[in-house]
Short mmCIF file of C-alpha atoms in Angstrom, two decimals:
data_model
loop_
_atom_site.label_atom_id
_atom_site.label_comp_id
_atom_site.label_asym_id
_atom_site.label_seq_id
_atom_site.Cartn_x
_atom_site.Cartn_y
_atom_site.Cartn_z
CA PRO F 181 240.37 230.74 201.94
CA ASN F 182 238.53 231.16 205.21
CA GLU F 183 235.10 232.77 205.42
CA ASP F 184 236.47 236.20 206.42
CA VAL F 185 238.58 236.34 203.26
CA ARG F 186 235.68 235.14 201.10
CA ARG F 187 233.34 237.72 202.66
CA ALA F 188 235.85 240.56 202.22
CA SER F 189 236.41 239.50 198.60
CA ALA F 190 232.69 239.58 197.87
CA ILE F 191 232.38 243.07 199.36
CA ALA F 192 235.42 244.37 197.47
CA LEU F 193 234.13 243.03 194.15
CA GLY F 194 230.81 244.80 194.68
CA GLN F 195 232.60 248.07 195.35
CA CYS F 196 234.56 247.70 192.10
CA ARG F 197 231.44 247.02 190.07
CA GLY F 198 232.36 249.44 187.28
CA VAL F 199 235.42 247.43 186.32
CA ALA F 200 234.61 244.05 187.80
CA THR F 201 231.58 242.81 185.90
CA SER F 202 233.52 239.63 185.21
CA ALA F 203 233.12 238.95 188.95
CA ILE F 204 229.36 238.40 188.64
CA PRO F 205 229.69 234.63 188.05
CA SER F 206 231.97 234.27 191.10
CA LEU F 207 229.63 236.33 193.25
CA THR F 208 226.70 234.26 192.02
CA LYS F 209 228.56 231.09 193.01
CA ALA F 210 229.27 232.63 196.43
CA LEU F 211 225.51 232.78 197.04
CA LYS F 212 225.81 229.04 197.78
CA ASP F 213 228.76 229.38 200.16
CA SER F 214 228.48 227.45 203.42
CA ASN F 215 229.05 230.66 205.41
CA GLU F 216 226.04 232.96 205.81
CA ASP F 217 228.18 236.11 205.95
CA VAL F 218 229.74 235.24 202.59
CA ARG F 219 226.28 234.61 201.08
CA GLN F 220 225.00 237.92 202.46
CA ALA F 221 228.03 239.86 201.18
CA ALA F 222 227.68 238.26 197.74
CA ALA F 223 223.96 239.07 197.56
CA THR F 224 224.60 242.67 198.62
CA SER F 225 227.44 243.08 196.12
CA LEU F 226 225.41 241.69 193.22
CA GLY F 227 222.76 244.34 193.81
CA LEU F 228 225.39 247.05 193.46
CA PHE F 229 225.91 245.99 189.85
CA GLY F 230 222.30 246.88 189.02
CA ALA F 231 220.87 245.58 185.74
CA VAL F 232 224.30 244.27 184.71
CA ALA F 233 223.80 241.43 187.23
CA THR F 234 220.75 240.06 185.42
CA THR F 235 222.36 236.62 185.19
CA ALA F 236 222.28 236.39 189.01
CA THR F 237 218.51 236.88 189.23
CA GLN F 238 217.64 233.19 189.52
CA ALA F 239 220.28 232.56 192.19
CA LEU F 240 219.21 235.65 194.15
CA THR F 241 215.60 234.53 193.93
CA ALA F 242 216.64 231.20 195.43
CA CYS F 243 218.32 233.11 198.28
CA LEU F 244 214.94 234.55 199.24
CA SER F 245 214.40 231.17 200.94
CA ASP F 246 217.74 231.13 202.76
CA THR F 247 217.61 230.19 206.44
CA THR F 248 219.46 233.39 207.38
CA VAL F 249 217.57 236.67 207.69
CA GLY F 250 220.47 238.79 206.43
CA VAL F 251 220.79 236.73 203.25
CA ARG F 252 217.05 236.90 202.53
CA LYS F 253 217.03 240.65 203.12
CA ALA F 254 220.12 241.26 200.95
CA ALA F 255 218.66 239.11 198.15
CA ALA F 256 215.34 240.97 198.25
CA THR F 257 217.08 244.34 198.14
CA SER F 258 219.43 243.28 195.34
CA LEU F 259 216.59 242.04 193.14
CA GLY F 260 215.07 245.52 193.29
CA GLN F 261 218.45 247.07 192.50
CA ILE F 262 218.78 244.88 189.42
CA GLY F 263 215.48 246.35 188.34
CA HIS F 264 213.25 245.33 185.45
CA PRO F 265 215.40 242.37 184.37
CA ALA F 266 214.60 240.80 187.78
CA ARG F 267 210.83 240.95 187.29
CA GLY F 268 210.78 237.15 187.25
CA ALA F 269 211.46 237.34 190.99
CA ILE F 270 208.11 239.02 191.74
CA ALA F 271 206.54 235.73 192.91
CA GLY F 272 209.45 235.08 195.27
CA LEU F 273 209.30 238.63 196.61
CA THR F 274 205.56 238.22 197.16
CA GLU F 275 206.29 235.18 199.35
CA ARG F 276 208.77 237.21 201.41
CA LEU F 277 205.99 239.69 202.24
CA LYS F 278 204.98 237.04 204.77
CA ASP F 279 208.51 236.58 206.15
CA PRO F 280 208.70 236.38 209.96
CA ASN F 281 211.36 239.13 209.92
CA GLU F 282 210.18 242.72 209.49
CA GLY F 283 213.40 243.81 207.76
CA VAL F 284 212.99 241.12 205.12
CA ARG F 285 209.33 242.05 204.63
CA LYS F 286 210.26 245.73 204.16
CA ALA F 287 213.04 244.93 201.67
CA ALA F 288 210.76 242.59 199.73
CA LEU F 289 207.96 245.15 199.64
CA LYS F 290 210.25 247.92 198.45
CA SER F 291 211.69 245.78 195.66
CA PHE F 292 208.27 244.36 194.76
CA GLU F 293 206.81 247.86 194.43
CA TYR F 294 209.82 249.06 192.43
CA LEU F 295 209.62 246.11 190.02
CA GLN F 296 205.86 246.52 189.63
CA ARG F 297 206.27 250.25 188.97
CA LYS F 298 209.06 249.65 186.43
CA ARG F 299 206.90 247.00 184.79
CA SER F 300 204.02 249.41 184.32
CA ASP F 301 206.09 252.39 183.19
CA ASP F 302 205.88 252.68 179.42
CA GLY F 303 209.16 252.67 177.58
CA LEU F 304 211.30 251.53 180.51
CA ASP F 305 213.11 248.26 180.01
CA GLY F 306 215.27 248.36 183.13
CA ALA F 307 218.52 248.82 181.21
CA GLY F 308 220.74 250.95 183.36
CA ALA F 309 218.44 250.55 186.37
CA ASP F 310 219.51 252.67 189.28
CA ALA F 311 221.17 250.33 191.76
CA ASP F 312 220.46 252.86 194.52
CA ALA F 313 216.72 252.95 193.82
CA CYS F 314 216.07 250.05 196.18
CA GLU F 315 218.93 250.71 198.55
CA ASP F 316 217.98 249.62 202.04
CA GLU F 317 217.65 252.66 204.27
CA ASP F 318 217.44 250.57 207.45
CA ASP F 319 221.08 249.55 207.71
CA ASP F 320 220.75 248.93 211.45
CA ASP F 321 218.73 245.75 210.85
CA ASP F 322 221.01 243.74 208.58
CA GLY F 323 219.99 240.49 210.20
CA ALA F 324 223.57 239.27 210.23
CA GLY F 325 223.63 235.97 212.04
CA ASP F 326 219.91 236.20 212.80
CA THR F 327 217.85 233.22 211.77
CA GLY F 328 214.80 233.89 213.88
CA GLU F 329 211.87 236.25 213.94
CA SER F 330 211.95 239.91 214.82
#
């Protein structure tokens, strides 16, 4: 299918997260799609699954180095939404604190702080992490199609 269909599919699967956990492997594979909009939609959708998307942590961490701002930002946000199970991404998020794009830096910082806080909270293992806890409040700067600095 063309990139518009693949992007729409990734978004729809994220919105059906309660019944579509079997879609996590397909969404994880979509993180390597040739189209940046598909990669961004897949990264965003995986974050909506929260801690259930733990298996996507490594692939999302790799997306922190994507050439497209929107993909890096979505990956950073989604890692925070996954919560404690994504704590292995802390080093990658730390690198994004130096990203040339402010939106990526903000998303990385928010997720980094959330993961550090969850890590230090006694008795919290991240199970059932709130996918909205690291929701990006700056929806105007999605970086779609932007590969440069801001």
